[in-house]
Amino acid sequence: VERAGHRRLRPAGVRGRVLARIPQHHRPAARGGKGDERTGDARHAARQLQHELTRQANHDALTGLPNRMLLLRRAAEVIDGIRDTRRRAAILFMDVDRLKEVNDTVGHEVGDGLLVQVANRIAHATRPSDTVARIGGDEFVVLCDGDIDTHRALEVAERIRHALTGRAMIHGIDVEVMP
């Protein structure tokens, strides 16, 4: 109950009345009024929080890539889009061999660094219309959408293979990456 700047508070287990004075700057704006900038700030903060929670739910925390759930939604959209047309799509699957060996011999920090590096290499080797996702521990998928045929899909796969081949320096440790 609110009355003239006072709000009745009744914490759990407390009997009787407890009145607290609510300073003017903490009171909600009157209905129909302009409100104050704190209300706008609170709405902005709530929108930012909602955006961040959505991003966290749809992206891998380590690599920042789309996760399995976002990939499945995008794949469903692509399939719906190509069902009645002559457009095609391709899905490329890859995993990082011997990641467990890297984790066991030089540590998970290096293994995580390797995954981040692999994610970046794959993302840079694909087309802007492609979706690169990390769907599990060491598993990555590329969803190739748009105007793609077998030849172009093989070109994308070859670019990824080439990008993944070579050495990577991770936390001062030289790791050889082989597709």
XYZ file of C-alpha atoms in Angstrom:
179
model
C 0.000 0.000 0.000
C 1.418 3.339 -0.967
C 0.368 6.624 0.633
C 1.993 10.055 0.330
C 5.481 8.765 -0.339
C 5.243 5.901 2.134
C 5.050 2.237 1.277
C 3.961 -0.393 3.752
C 6.510 -3.150 3.890
C 5.962 -6.458 5.593
C 9.057 -8.654 5.451
C 8.537 -12.374 5.963
C 8.028 -13.222 9.622
C 7.427 -9.602 10.757
C 4.076 -8.702 12.322
C 2.655 -5.255 12.568
C 3.326 -2.287 10.330
C 6.621 -1.194 8.902
C 6.578 2.075 6.986
C 9.427 3.177 4.779
C 9.825 6.589 3.230
C 10.392 6.346 -0.533
C 12.410 9.281 -1.858
C 10.755 11.215 -4.683
C 13.358 10.174 -7.260
C 12.550 6.468 -6.644
C 8.786 6.818 -7.066
C 7.229 5.708 -10.344
C 6.048 8.477 -12.654
C 2.346 9.288 -12.627
C 0.334 7.620 -15.371
C 0.118 9.639 -18.511
C 3.129 11.698 -17.496
C 6.408 11.880 -19.299
C 8.213 9.815 -16.672
C 11.841 10.474 -15.985
C 15.001 9.393 -17.672
C 15.432 6.500 -15.243
C 12.378 4.803 -16.699
C 13.881 5.123 -20.183
C 17.223 3.920 -18.869
C 15.551 0.910 -17.261
C 13.782 0.018 -20.510
C 17.036 0.378 -22.429
C 18.847 -1.815 -19.888
C 16.066 -4.424 -20.101
C 16.317 -4.465 -23.918
C 20.094 -4.838 -23.722
C 19.754 -7.670 -21.203
C 17.186 -9.444 -23.390
C 19.469 -9.068 -26.425
C 22.438 -10.453 -24.483
C 20.443 -13.419 -23.132
C 19.232 -14.240 -26.652
C 22.792 -14.042 -27.961
C 24.048 -16.335 -25.194
C 21.274 -18.855 -25.875
C 22.088 -18.998 -29.599
C 25.890 -18.792 -29.677
C 28.780 -20.863 -28.409
C 30.384 -19.236 -25.369
C 33.962 -20.112 -26.376
C 34.017 -19.289 -30.097
C 31.087 -16.892 -30.462
C 29.815 -18.984 -33.379
C 26.166 -19.992 -33.713
C 25.403 -23.098 -31.664
C 23.471 -26.257 -32.548
C 20.054 -24.706 -31.817
C 20.625 -21.670 -34.049
C 22.065 -23.896 -36.775
C 18.971 -26.127 -36.685
C 16.683 -23.085 -36.977
C 18.668 -21.708 -39.908
C 18.758 -25.128 -41.595
C 14.961 -25.384 -41.262
C 14.599 -21.914 -42.806
C 16.900 -22.875 -45.688
C 15.023 -26.113 -46.311
C 11.693 -24.263 -46.308
C 13.148 -21.714 -48.738
C 14.451 -24.265 -51.236
C 11.565 -26.715 -51.079
C 9.653 -25.238 -54.052
C 12.588 -23.712 -55.927
C 15.660 -24.896 -57.754
C 17.979 -23.432 -55.100
C 20.328 -25.794 -53.347
C 22.148 -25.928 -50.049
C 25.103 -27.892 -48.737
C 26.135 -28.929 -45.255
C 29.793 -29.538 -44.442
C 30.722 -31.334 -41.234
C 34.174 -31.381 -39.640
C 35.756 -32.191 -36.332
C 39.140 -31.525 -34.762
C 41.154 -34.730 -34.587
C 43.273 -35.380 -31.497
C 41.777 -32.509 -29.463
C 41.696 -34.811 -26.426
C 45.400 -35.461 -26.914
C 46.088 -31.697 -26.958
C 43.979 -31.205 -23.812
C 45.706 -34.097 -22.007
C 49.277 -33.164 -22.940
C 49.357 -29.350 -22.854
C 46.102 -28.439 -21.102
C 42.558 -27.326 -21.764
C 43.572 -23.689 -22.136
C 45.571 -24.616 -25.241
C 42.773 -26.927 -26.430
C 40.264 -24.079 -26.091
C 42.647 -21.751 -27.918
C 42.919 -24.312 -30.700
C 39.116 -24.477 -31.008
C 38.907 -20.683 -31.221
C 41.602 -20.642 -33.872
C 39.902 -23.395 -35.887
C 36.586 -21.491 -35.659
C 38.229 -18.306 -36.944
C 39.961 -20.121 -39.791
C 36.729 -21.798 -40.897
C 34.770 -18.530 -40.673
C 37.346 -16.687 -42.796
C 37.347 -19.441 -45.438
C 33.579 -19.397 -45.994
C 31.241 -17.077 -47.858
C 29.253 -14.328 -46.101
C 26.001 -16.208 -46.798
C 27.281 -19.369 -45.063
C 26.570 -20.209 -41.426
C 29.500 -21.598 -39.448
C 28.431 -23.275 -36.205
C 30.086 -25.155 -33.385
C 27.685 -27.960 -32.561
C 29.684 -29.882 -29.989
C 33.044 -30.157 -28.261
C 35.216 -30.437 -31.368
C 32.534 -30.488 -34.080
C 31.835 -27.723 -36.569
C 29.230 -27.451 -39.326
C 29.045 -25.084 -42.283
C 25.611 -24.515 -43.785
C 26.086 -23.232 -47.323
C 22.985 -21.372 -48.456
C 22.233 -19.461 -51.577
C 23.279 -20.212 -55.082
C 25.462 -23.262 -54.488
C 26.030 -26.344 -56.582
C 28.292 -29.343 -56.083
C 31.277 -27.560 -57.641
C 30.938 -24.488 -55.374
C 30.386 -26.661 -52.302
C 33.622 -28.499 -53.084
C 35.398 -25.141 -53.524
C 34.219 -24.019 -50.074
C 35.342 -27.348 -48.580
C 38.760 -26.993 -50.235
C 39.153 -23.407 -48.931
C 38.353 -24.643 -45.427
C 40.805 -27.547 -45.742
C 43.514 -25.166 -46.932
C 42.756 -22.668 -44.117
C 42.965 -25.388 -41.482
C 46.258 -26.813 -42.701
C 49.345 -25.529 -40.952
C 50.686 -24.578 -37.605
C 49.080 -22.480 -34.897
C 50.859 -20.737 -32.032
C 48.556 -20.966 -29.004
C 49.720 -19.577 -25.660
C 53.323 -20.025 -26.745
C 52.844 -23.630 -27.849
C 53.226 -24.640 -31.460
C 50.331 -26.868 -32.533
C 50.106 -28.492 -35.954
C 46.603 -28.410 -37.418
C 45.736 -31.019 -40.001
C 42.289 -31.365 -41.569
